[in-house]
XYZ file of N, CA and C in Angstrom:
786
model
N -33.358 -2.975 30.930
C -33.696 -2.046 30.817
C -32.584 -1.348 29.264
N -33.339 -1.109 28.402
C -32.489 -0.616 27.052
C -31.704 0.536 27.505
N -30.139 0.579 26.176
C -29.230 2.066 26.629
C -29.359 2.713 25.622
N -29.815 3.555 25.510
C -30.038 4.495 23.964
C -28.343 4.985 23.605
N -28.459 5.047 22.129
C -27.365 5.082 21.362
C -26.089 5.872 22.117
N -26.881 7.057 22.245
C -25.727 8.307 23.151
C -25.460 8.070 24.044
N -26.282 7.346 25.262
C -26.051 7.327 26.378
C -24.650 5.955 26.363
N -25.236 4.948 25.199
C -24.387 4.071 25.731
C -22.701 4.455 24.847
N -22.563 5.363 23.876
C -21.295 5.759 23.500
C -20.707 6.686 24.667
N -21.834 7.323 25.461
C -20.714 8.517 26.831
C -20.604 7.388 27.659
N -21.135 6.451 27.599
C -20.488 5.117 28.966
C -19.657 4.237 28.225
N -19.327 3.986 27.033
C -17.809 3.621 26.663
C -17.097 4.012 26.694
N -17.003 5.505 25.793
C -15.866 7.050 26.556
C -15.348 6.472 27.812
N -16.546 6.428 28.532
C -16.216 6.645 30.196
C -15.774 5.512 30.645
N -15.590 4.420 30.163
C -15.091 3.302 30.405
C -13.501 3.178 29.986
N -13.306 3.562 28.775
C -12.228 3.560 28.108
C -11.089 4.465 28.564
N -11.671 5.423 28.971
C -10.888 6.533 29.836
C -10.752 6.011 30.966
N -11.385 6.010 31.845
C -10.685 4.793 32.780
C -9.888 3.945 33.122
N -10.175 2.958 32.097
C -9.735 1.753 32.224
C -8.578 1.617 31.133
N -8.429 2.462 30.040
C -7.249 2.698 29.044
C -7.120 2.368 27.839
N -7.962 0.525 28.589
C -8.169 0.227 26.879
C -9.756 -0.768 27.175
N -10.482 -1.060 26.009
C -11.410 -2.334 26.072
C -11.435 -2.867 24.977
N -11.995 -3.954 24.914
C -12.465 -5.079 23.897
C -13.456 -4.855 23.060
N -14.136 -5.322 22.430
C -15.408 -5.337 21.228
C -16.237 -6.397 22.507
N -15.636 -7.584 22.434
C -16.083 -8.477 23.237
C -17.317 -8.207 24.476
N -16.141 -7.460 25.006
C -16.297 -6.888 26.282
C -17.340 -5.874 26.483
N -17.217 -4.917 25.797
C -18.000 -3.780 25.798
C -19.676 -4.629 25.321
N -19.491 -5.046 24.277
C -20.631 -6.045 23.921
C -21.670 -6.815 24.803
N -20.642 -7.254 25.815
C -21.107 -7.634 26.901
C -21.657 -7.046 28.042
N -21.091 -5.814 28.178
C -21.141 -4.890 28.831
C -22.723 -4.327 29.236
N -22.776 -3.800 27.569
C -24.088 -2.692 27.505
C -24.926 -3.616 26.708
N -24.609 -5.557 26.480
C -25.762 -6.299 25.689
C -26.143 -5.593 24.478
N -25.359 -5.566 23.803
C -24.937 -4.994 22.285
C -23.918 -5.813 21.309
N -24.673 -6.074 20.122
C -24.187 -6.505 19.130
C -22.384 -5.806 18.985
N -21.457 -6.967 18.992
C -20.258 -6.293 18.694
C -20.044 -5.904 17.473
N -21.453 -5.809 16.026
C -20.754 -4.339 15.500
C -21.954 -3.174 15.485
N -22.572 -3.496 16.504
C -22.831 -1.791 17.020
C -21.937 -1.533 17.678
N -21.072 -2.507 18.270
C -19.962 -1.489 19.285
C -18.872 -0.826 18.858
N -18.873 -1.877 17.314
C -17.503 -1.119 16.582
C -18.367 0.091 15.714
N -19.042 0.286 15.208
C -19.962 1.287 15.049
C -20.257 2.680 15.974
N -19.961 2.578 17.030
C -20.021 3.467 18.438
C -18.888 3.687 18.289
N -17.596 2.623 18.731
C -15.907 3.214 18.447
C -15.469 4.028 16.802
N -15.889 3.813 15.743
C -15.505 4.254 14.907
C -16.388 5.350 14.975
N -17.212 5.892 14.977
C -18.261 7.430 15.720
C -17.152 8.075 16.870
N -16.971 7.555 17.586
C -16.194 8.101 19.377
C -14.651 8.244 18.281
N -14.405 7.698 17.721
C -12.768 8.040 17.240
C -13.204 9.358 16.154
N -13.928 9.180 15.506
C -14.372 10.183 14.074
C -14.688 11.485 15.514
N -14.741 11.530 16.380
C -15.051 12.873 17.470
C -13.902 12.929 17.852
N -12.919 12.190 18.006
C -11.319 12.502 19.053
C -11.701 12.209 20.107
N -12.256 10.968 20.485
C -12.788 10.827 22.014
C -11.948 9.859 22.068
N -11.596 8.653 21.487
C -10.384 7.655 21.732
C -9.751 6.901 20.474
N -9.197 5.978 20.214
C -8.280 5.458 19.179
C -8.429 3.898 19.360
N -9.029 3.695 18.027
C -9.688 2.146 17.505
C -8.274 1.241 17.488
N -8.574 0.248 18.147
C -7.814 -1.006 17.443
C -8.338 -2.305 17.398
N -6.855 -2.895 16.776
C -8.259 -4.494 16.371
C -8.221 -4.859 17.291
N -10.139 -4.460 17.574
C -10.712 -5.667 18.190
C -10.919 -4.777 19.582
N -10.816 -3.419 19.237
C -10.853 -3.027 20.783
C -11.000 -1.558 20.519
N -10.199 -1.216 21.660
C -10.202 0.798 21.613
C -8.820 1.026 22.918
N -8.279 2.305 22.763
C -7.377 2.882 24.163
C -7.789 4.254 24.120
N -7.707 4.573 24.837
C -7.511 6.079 25.520
C -6.680 6.827 24.709
N -7.364 8.007 24.177
C -6.410 8.765 23.114
C -4.874 9.235 23.326
N -5.116 9.178 24.833
C -3.667 9.436 25.540
C -2.579 8.401 25.463
N -2.880 7.084 25.442
C -2.065 6.119 25.054
C -1.401 6.347 23.791
N -2.567 6.499 23.121
C -2.288 6.090 21.221
C -1.160 7.277 20.690
N -1.139 8.935 21.579
C -0.578 9.690 21.605
C 1.262 9.706 22.458
N 0.789 8.607 23.164
C 2.412 8.625 24.080
C 3.435 8.539 23.298
N 4.614 9.374 23.464
C 5.495 9.020 22.916
C 6.979 8.991 23.928
N 7.196 7.882 24.263
C 7.917 7.895 24.992
C 9.693 8.786 24.815
N 10.434 8.581 24.827
C 12.153 9.532 25.149
C 12.740 8.112 24.558
N 14.192 9.049 23.473
C 14.686 7.765 23.415
C 15.555 7.296 24.387
N 15.823 7.602 25.434
C 16.539 7.372 26.701
C 15.767 5.908 26.842
N 13.876 6.431 27.036
C 13.362 5.327 27.758
C 13.199 4.405 27.158
N 13.121 4.272 25.620
C 12.938 3.025 24.576
C 14.848 2.655 24.698
N 15.475 3.394 24.722
C 16.626 2.274 24.590
C 16.935 1.028 25.276
N 16.070 0.932 26.956
C 16.719 0.609 28.086
C 15.305 -0.915 28.077
N 14.326 -0.492 26.828
C 13.463 -1.384 26.943
C 13.290 -2.638 25.935
N 13.018 -3.942 26.334
C 13.117 -4.969 25.849
C 14.525 -5.032 24.322
N 16.146 -5.144 25.411
C 17.228 -4.522 25.082
C 17.657 -6.041 24.511
N 17.512 -6.747 25.092
C 17.994 -8.448 24.775
C 16.735 -8.897 22.816
N 15.500 -8.682 23.354
C 14.846 -8.490 22.171
C 15.353 -7.646 21.001
N 15.972 -6.564 20.958
C 16.091 -5.616 19.913
C 17.795 -5.461 19.670
N 18.366 -6.718 20.488
C 20.041 -7.279 20.042
C 19.036 -8.102 19.000
N 18.485 -9.463 19.219
C 17.963 -10.322 18.282
C 17.748 -10.052 16.725
N 16.980 -9.022 17.154
C 16.489 -8.292 15.579
C 17.301 -7.636 14.936
N 18.408 -7.256 16.363
C 19.339 -6.437 14.733
C 20.505 -6.950 14.115
N 20.645 -8.498 15.248
C 21.621 -9.401 14.242
C 21.095 -9.961 12.938
N 19.269 -10.549 13.431
C 18.935 -11.205 12.233
C 18.787 -9.917 11.209
N 18.714 -8.655 11.282
C 18.742 -7.657 10.127
C 19.561 -7.686 9.381
N 20.657 -7.434 10.281
C 22.502 -7.380 9.519
C 22.965 -8.576 8.264
N 22.041 -9.665 8.421
C 22.127 -10.855 7.724
C 21.677 -10.762 5.967
N 20.363 -9.292 5.955
C 20.185 -9.138 4.841
C 20.982 -7.837 4.083
N 22.111 -7.336 4.894
C 23.106 -6.646 4.459
C 23.899 -7.217 3.448
N 23.962 -6.523 2.162
C 25.270 -7.114 1.188
C 26.351 -6.178 0.598
N 27.313 -6.184 0.727
C 28.603 -5.366 0.409
C 28.179 -4.185 -0.698
N 28.185 -3.135 -0.804
C 28.247 -2.551 -2.022
C 26.539 -1.811 -1.911
N 25.841 -2.396 -1.105
C 24.168 -1.455 -1.046
C 24.706 0.102 -0.233
N 23.100 0.537 -0.642
C 23.024 1.749 0.468
C 21.904 1.016 0.735
N 22.233 1.713 2.427
C 21.455 0.752 3.156
C 21.209 1.943 4.430
N 19.412 2.284 4.747
C 18.897 3.336 5.649
C 18.845 2.444 6.437
N 18.797 3.872 8.055
C 18.442 3.454 9.473
C 18.140 4.687 9.985
N 16.311 4.345 10.006
C 15.482 5.215 10.725
C 16.225 5.644 11.775
N 15.630 6.573 12.303
C 15.561 6.733 13.647
C 15.071 6.203 15.268
N 15.708 5.119 15.827
C 14.734 4.612 16.888
C 16.011 3.635 17.470
N 15.461 3.122 18.954
C 16.173 2.040 19.260
C 17.015 0.855 18.444
N 15.828 0.280 18.004
C 16.123 -1.052 17.681
C 16.913 -0.671 16.049
N 16.599 0.346 15.350
C 17.768 0.398 14.416
C 18.978 1.290 15.249
N 19.286 1.575 16.234
C 20.083 2.122 16.446
C 21.187 0.808 17.353
N 20.760 -0.060 17.537
C 21.089 -1.527 17.674
C 22.018 -2.401 16.462
N 21.193 -1.941 15.122
C 22.133 -2.747 14.048
C 23.290 -1.492 14.126
N 23.305 -0.290 14.009
C 24.628 0.367 14.173
C 25.303 0.029 15.114
N 25.058 0.070 16.592
C 25.957 -0.860 17.318
C 26.871 -2.026 17.268
N 25.877 -2.817 16.375
C 26.176 -4.390 15.759
C 27.242 -4.192 14.523
N 27.288 -3.307 13.809
C 27.121 -3.241 12.534
C 29.034 -3.401 12.499
N 29.268 -4.595 11.053
C 30.548 -5.031 10.892
C 30.547 -5.769 9.072
N 29.621 -4.954 8.438
C 29.655 -4.492 6.868
C 30.635 -3.603 6.907
N 31.275 -3.648 5.536
C 32.129 -3.222 5.495
C 31.945 -2.982 3.442
N 32.458 -1.716 2.676
C 31.548 -1.321 1.515
C 30.317 -0.892 1.499
N 30.020 -0.469 2.425
C 28.244 -0.096 2.423
C 28.022 1.401 3.028
N 27.121 2.027 2.542
C 26.517 3.334 2.596
C 25.636 3.644 3.558
N 25.651 4.058 4.578
C 24.497 4.156 5.605
C 23.915 5.779 5.621
N 22.716 5.309 5.235
C 21.864 7.001 5.313
C 21.340 6.937 6.258
N 21.299 7.996 7.329
C 20.394 7.818 8.776
C 19.885 9.401 8.752
N 18.831 9.399 9.847
C 18.453 10.302 10.216
C 17.988 10.938 11.640
N 18.788 9.743 12.280
C 19.827 9.866 13.627
C 20.509 10.277 14.123
N 20.869 11.222 14.930
C 22.117 11.670 15.368
C 22.399 10.607 16.149
N 21.763 9.545 17.127
C 22.682 8.959 17.934
C 23.437 8.196 16.965
N 22.691 7.836 15.661
C 23.477 6.549 15.054
C 24.782 7.012 14.096
N 24.515 8.566 13.706
C 25.731 8.567 13.232
C 26.621 8.877 14.006
N 26.721 9.636 15.154
C 27.475 9.177 16.272
C 28.086 7.682 16.844
N 27.812 6.991 16.588
C 27.962 5.283 17.044
C 28.502 4.975 15.295
N 28.197 5.483 13.671
C 29.002 5.107 13.421
C 29.969 6.214 12.669
N 30.230 7.002 13.617
C 30.700 7.849 12.357
C 32.312 7.348 12.461
N 32.912 7.337 13.772
C 34.383 6.319 13.707
C 34.625 5.354 12.991
N 33.782 5.063 12.099
C 33.781 3.486 11.098
C 34.516 3.920 9.641
N 35.437 3.552 9.400
C 36.027 3.571 7.827
C 35.888 2.963 6.979
N 35.175 2.317 6.819
C 34.705 1.107 6.456
C 33.015 1.372 5.549
N 32.986 2.348 5.897
C 31.527 2.728 5.560
C 31.297 4.279 5.156
N 30.479 4.715 4.429
C 30.609 5.329 3.725
C 29.177 6.689 4.565
N 29.146 7.718 5.662
C 27.694 7.769 6.001
C 27.437 9.173 5.471
N 25.745 9.278 5.725
C 25.201 10.177 5.288
C 24.496 10.437 6.094
N 24.232 11.754 6.412
C 23.586 12.119 7.374
C 21.657 12.929 7.366
N 20.470 13.160 7.172
C 19.906 13.633 6.726
C 19.786 15.087 8.113
N 19.432 15.931 7.028
C 19.202 17.462 7.955
C 17.755 17.568 8.178
N 17.722 18.666 8.966
C 16.174 19.063 9.185
C 16.265 20.006 10.201
N 15.103 19.570 11.183
C 14.635 20.362 12.209
C 14.593 19.138 13.079
N 15.822 19.082 14.163
C 16.151 18.251 15.124
C 15.210 18.051 16.443
N 14.725 16.999 16.451
C 13.263 16.678 17.755
C 14.155 15.971 18.666
N 14.800 16.805 20.100
C 15.538 16.235 20.948
C 14.888 14.749 21.666
N 13.676 14.854 21.403
C 13.086 14.099 22.330
C 13.596 12.496 21.967
N 13.518 12.179 20.363
C 14.226 11.142 19.479
C 15.321 10.716 18.926
N 16.092 12.117 19.115
C 17.430 12.358 18.690
C 17.130 12.289 16.924
N 16.107 12.834 16.375
C 15.530 12.403 15.075
C 15.832 13.808 14.081
N 16.447 13.796 13.010
C 15.829 14.867 12.171
C 15.011 14.934 11.310
N 13.586 16.071 10.889
C 13.131 15.485 10.692
C 12.129 17.090 9.806
N 11.066 16.424 8.957
C 10.551 18.378 8.550
C 10.782 18.360 7.026
N 10.275 19.128 6.114
C 10.519 19.012 4.786
C 12.085 19.169 4.225
N 13.151 19.558 5.010
C 14.276 19.330 4.127
C 14.564 18.058 4.234
N 14.344 17.158 5.674
C 14.832 15.663 5.507
C 13.881 15.498 4.334
N 12.895 15.654 4.126
C 11.783 14.181 3.135
C 12.090 15.058 1.606
N 13.512 15.761 1.857
C 13.412 16.167 0.371
C 14.315 15.898 -0.010
N 15.441 15.867 1.225
C 16.638 14.860 0.688
C 16.062 12.954 0.040
N 15.011 13.144 0.860
C 14.607 11.774 0.731
C 14.411 11.206 -0.216
N 13.548 12.386 -1.116
C 12.750 11.862 -2.222
C 13.557 12.482 -3.368
N 15.343 12.602 -3.118
C 16.050 12.543 -4.083
C 17.169 11.635 -4.311
N 17.172 10.461 -2.829
C 17.794 9.375 -3.112
C 16.776 8.089 -3.114
N 18.136 7.233 -3.530
C 17.604 5.249 -3.767
C 17.877 5.180 -2.998
N 17.912 3.886 -2.212
C 18.157 2.885 -1.288
C 17.883 1.515 -1.629
N 18.449 0.483 -1.218
C 18.774 -0.357 -1.796
C 17.830 -1.194 -0.198
N 17.837 -0.670 0.868
C 16.611 -1.857 1.699
C 17.072 -0.450 3.066
N 15.468 -0.224 3.814
C 15.491 0.748 4.423
C 14.986 -0.055 5.997
N 15.627 -0.085 6.641
C 14.914 -0.448 8.247
C 14.274 0.242 8.997
N 13.211 -0.169 9.597
C 12.334 1.675 10.459
C 11.718 0.776 11.266
N 11.582 1.448 12.168
C 11.054 0.611 13.674
C 9.536 1.588 13.431
N 9.028 1.045 14.723
C 7.164 1.628 15.015
C 6.889 0.906 16.595
N 6.306 2.031 17.053
C 5.656 2.079 18.252
C 5.100 1.213 18.545
N 3.494 1.329 17.463
C 2.776 0.015 17.207
C 2.597 -0.519 16.051
N 1.815 -1.619 16.249
C 2.181 -2.720 14.721
C 0.630 -3.648 15.171
N -0.431 -2.918 13.909
C -1.793 -3.645 13.855
C -1.806 -4.467 12.656
N -3.051 -5.323 12.344
C -3.088 -5.881 11.165
C -3.185 -4.908 10.244
N -3.281 -3.622 10.018
C -3.152 -2.572 8.937
C -1.590 -2.518 8.390
N -0.530 -2.696 9.272
C 0.570 -1.910 9.138
C 1.170 -1.256 10.528
N 1.823 -0.434 10.342
C 2.649 -0.300 11.673
C 2.204 1.854 11.740
N 2.205 2.250 13.241
C 2.499 3.208 13.602
C 3.251 4.091 14.422
N 3.159 5.437 14.230
C 4.093 6.372 15.196
C 3.850 7.318 16.021
N 4.086 8.106 17.162
C 2.932 9.049 17.382
C 3.332 10.295 17.122
N 4.332 11.049 15.894
C 4.436 12.108 15.579
C 4.407 12.167 14.628
N 3.580 13.137 13.762
C 3.557 13.729 12.910
C 4.637 13.816 11.378
N 5.550 14.471 12.052
C 6.422 14.720 11.208
C 7.205 13.794 10.870
N 7.874 12.933 12.461
C 8.422 11.662 12.311
C 7.477 10.394 11.140
N 6.475 10.609 10.856
C 5.927 9.549 10.253
C 6.177 10.099 8.530
N 5.880 11.240 8.805
C 5.875 11.642 6.940
C 7.615 11.519 6.663
N 8.968 11.453 7.560
C 10.038 10.823 7.188
C 9.751 9.617 7.037
N 9.540 9.208 8.040
C 9.394 7.794 7.624
C 8.453 6.866 6.585
N 7.659 7.864 5.888
C 6.745 7.372 4.553
C 7.811 7.658 3.310
N 8.468 8.543 3.501
C 9.717 9.208 2.426
C 10.525 7.959 2.633
N 11.198 7.081 3.584
C 11.297 6.466 3.593
C 11.730 5.042 2.584
N 9.930 4.803 3.093
C 9.824 4.066 2.322
C 9.569 3.671 1.317
N 9.213 4.946 0.823
C 9.342 5.385 -0.802
C 10.530 5.112 -1.715
N 11.553 5.829 -0.932
C 13.338 5.808 -1.379
C 13.733 3.970 -1.480
N 12.743 3.308 -1.207
C 13.733 1.706 -0.504
C 13.490 0.743 -2.022
N 13.904 0.010 -2.079
C 13.602 -0.983 -2.719
C 13.065 -1.861 -1.917
N 13.530 -2.097 -0.567
C 13.077 -3.151 0.282
C 12.914 -2.432 1.210
N 11.438 -2.195 1.828
C 11.122 -1.850 2.763
C 11.170 -3.003 4.220
N 12.076 -2.924 5.634
C 11.970 -3.750 6.187
C 11.826 -3.078 7.792
N 10.914 -3.759 8.366
C 10.324 -3.313 9.560
C 10.878 -4.044 10.809
N 11.390 -3.383 11.821
C 11.667 -4.044 12.865
C 11.186 -3.576 14.031
N 10.613 -4.443 14.317
C 9.726 -4.182 15.586
C 9.370 -5.711 16.674
N 10.054 -5.703 17.749
C 9.228 -6.649 19.231
C 8.094 -6.779 18.938
N 7.981 -8.013 19.536
C 6.220 -8.161 19.604
C 5.490 -7.708 20.828
N 6.525 -6.817 22.108
C 5.401 -5.624 22.351
C 4.869 -5.247 21.714
N 5.351 -4.661 20.128
C 3.979 -3.720 19.888
C 3.041 -4.131 18.672
N 3.066 -5.469 18.961
C 1.699 -5.884 18.518
C 0.215 -5.644 19.275
N -0.684 -4.986 18.206
C -2.074 -4.554 18.809
C -1.625 -3.044 19.425
N -0.720 -2.967 19.312
C -0.186 -1.216 19.689
C -0.708 -0.259 18.587
N -1.809 0.969 18.809
C -1.681 1.290 17.486
C -1.275 2.804 18.279
N -0.259 3.615 17.630
C 0.217 4.688 17.977
C -0.898 5.949 17.366
N -0.399 7.450 16.732
C -1.373 8.332 16.673
C -1.615 8.528 15.097
N 0.027 8.356 14.682
C -0.013 8.474 12.862
C 0.550 7.185 12.306
N -0.230 7.410 11.226
C -0.399 5.569 10.389
C 1.084 5.614 9.387
N 2.220 5.520 9.364
C 3.170 5.673 8.679
C 3.367 4.601 7.398
N 2.429 3.157 7.515
C 2.364 2.437 6.358
C 1.539 1.182 6.427
N 1.232 1.071 5.154
C 0.342 -0.502 5.525
C 0.682 -1.552 5.199
N 1.075 -2.538 5.126
C 1.351 -3.576 4.844
C 2.087 -3.960 3.359
N 1.255 -3.682 2.525
C 1.191 -3.852 1.049
C 2.155 -2.834 1.161
N 3.215 -1.965 1.540
C 4.144 -0.658 1.896
C 5.700 -1.588 1.763
N 5.173 -2.808 2.910
C 6.540 -3.194 3.613
C 6.808 -4.415 3.163
N 7.986 -5.257 2.619
C 8.381 -6.203 2.001
C 8.691 -7.351 3.012
N 9.137 -6.634 4.298
C 9.768 -7.987 5.405
C 10.029 -7.356 7.029
N 8.975 -7.764 7.085
C 9.275 -7.489 9.539
C 10.208 -8.599 9.427
N 10.918 -8.138 10.821
C 11.788 -9.231 11.393
C 11.937 -8.354 13.381
N 10.957 -10.099 13.772
C 10.850 -9.600 15.114
C 11.325 -10.593 16.076
N 11.143 -10.487 17.123
C 11.900 -11.444 18.315
C 11.495 -12.677 18.344
N 10.761 -12.929 17.818
C 9.971 -14.298 17.837
C 8.484 -15.127 16.928
N 8.013 -16.128 17.157
C 6.983 -16.219 16.576
C 5.906 -15.103 17.055
N 5.075 -15.094 15.858
C 3.667 -14.632 16.685
C 2.951 -15.408 17.145
N 2.181 -14.959 17.900
C 1.324 -15.781 18.933
C 0.025 -16.729 17.908
N -0.619 -17.439 18.240
C -1.923 -18.093 18.116
C -2.651 -17.417 17.626
N -3.669 -17.770 16.587
C -5.160 -17.165 16.374
C -5.057 -15.853 15.342
N -5.058 -14.973 15.678
C -5.351 -14.254 14.402
C -4.257 -13.947 13.833
N -3.038 -13.658 14.940
C -1.518 -12.944 13.722
C -1.200 -14.278 13.147
N -1.413 -15.345 13.774
C -0.469 -16.543 12.484
C -1.720 -16.984 11.656
N -2.709 -16.649 11.441
C -3.989 -16.173 9.911
C -3.206 -15.226 9.296
N -3.033 -14.028 10.005
C -2.439 -12.951 9.082
C -1.454 -13.224 8.451
N -0.370 -13.803 9.405
C 0.880 -14.506 8.791
C 0.861 -15.426 7.757
N -0.112 -16.573 7.454
C -0.607 -16.979 6.127
C -0.902 -16.469 5.466
N -1.587 -15.499 5.752
C -2.231 -15.135 4.415
C -1.603 -13.553 4.191
N -0.606 -12.752 4.648
C 0.239 -11.425 4.244
C 1.398 -11.902 3.059
N 1.495 -10.909 1.896
C 2.342 -10.881 1.431
C 3.733 -10.208 1.973
N 4.071 -10.595 3.444
C 5.216 -9.921 3.929
C 6.088 -10.932 4.429
N 7.430 -10.920 3.979
C 8.413 -11.556 4.430
C 8.147 -11.833 6.115
N 7.995 -12.523 7.065
C 8.480 -12.469 8.717
C 9.726 -13.362 9.157
N 10.505 -12.322 9.658
C 11.517 -13.383 9.991
C 11.788 -13.226 11.439
N 12.060 -14.288 12.063
C 12.621 -14.600 13.850
C 13.012 -15.754 13.911
N 13.634 -15.497 14.935
C 14.642 -16.496 15.616
C 14.128 -17.642 15.971
N 14.178 -18.536 16.096
C 13.676 -20.150 16.450
C 14.399 -20.095 18.051
N 13.641 -21.232 18.826
C 13.690 -20.889 20.210
C 15.509 -22.148 19.978
N 15.044 -22.573 18.857
C 16.180 -23.258 18.671
C 17.990 -23.178 18.004
N 17.424 -21.677 18.307
C 18.698 -20.723 17.386
C 19.075 -20.041 16.143
N 17.731 -21.396 15.404
C 17.858 -21.168 14.362
C 16.876 -19.958 13.629
N 16.222 -19.868 11.925
C 16.202 -18.667 11.704
C 14.474 -19.242 10.824
N 13.103 -18.625 11.353
C 12.412 -18.919 10.997
C 11.883 -18.104 9.865
N 10.963 -18.020 8.541
C 10.735 -17.132 8.611
C 8.849 -17.038 8.122
């Protein structure tokens, strides 16, 4: 028995809400509709604020808007963050101005910091605290409204300061990475991250593979705005490998034998 469009969309919304996520292919099979029809339904449901689309499907809106605290993120995937930080620090050169976004992977860069003669700019209270006693570097802390949840200074003051700066390299974290770029749950933090991208000669995403195919509430940047992505291992076979072959983004990770691959 055929299902009318409005009924189908209502049932799709109920399914995604109940299961937190769904793929286009499973929805097409479930409702005996073409994948293009399902994609149109998901687009309309997203426009209505019911759910958030992802590459190949959709997630419940509350998942897209969920934001863990800094302490919660700090203990997640710690080994991966350590590997990413070590690779990221290989890109830093003496005399550079380096910007560290407020995040737990960028915090790991500060924890492993070994460079001298570098100016470090950050909007993170935790990163500033980690680096405050390092006499071999200049530390600049951005001001603004303090978000206790992430330990970040955000808002118009932070954005205005960034608009006046020029940095050699900016390291940025993300909550979600998809084929369009990367995302974060908070509007204010997204705006500050965008200002960081704008003021940097080289914008470097530091994000482990658990962020793949996750989409948070606010898009920060598309891939044409990012120069390099450092992760904790090779991208999975299939669509991500095809993306890597076609994208104009340098991808850096650690090989299983301990070497580095691009």
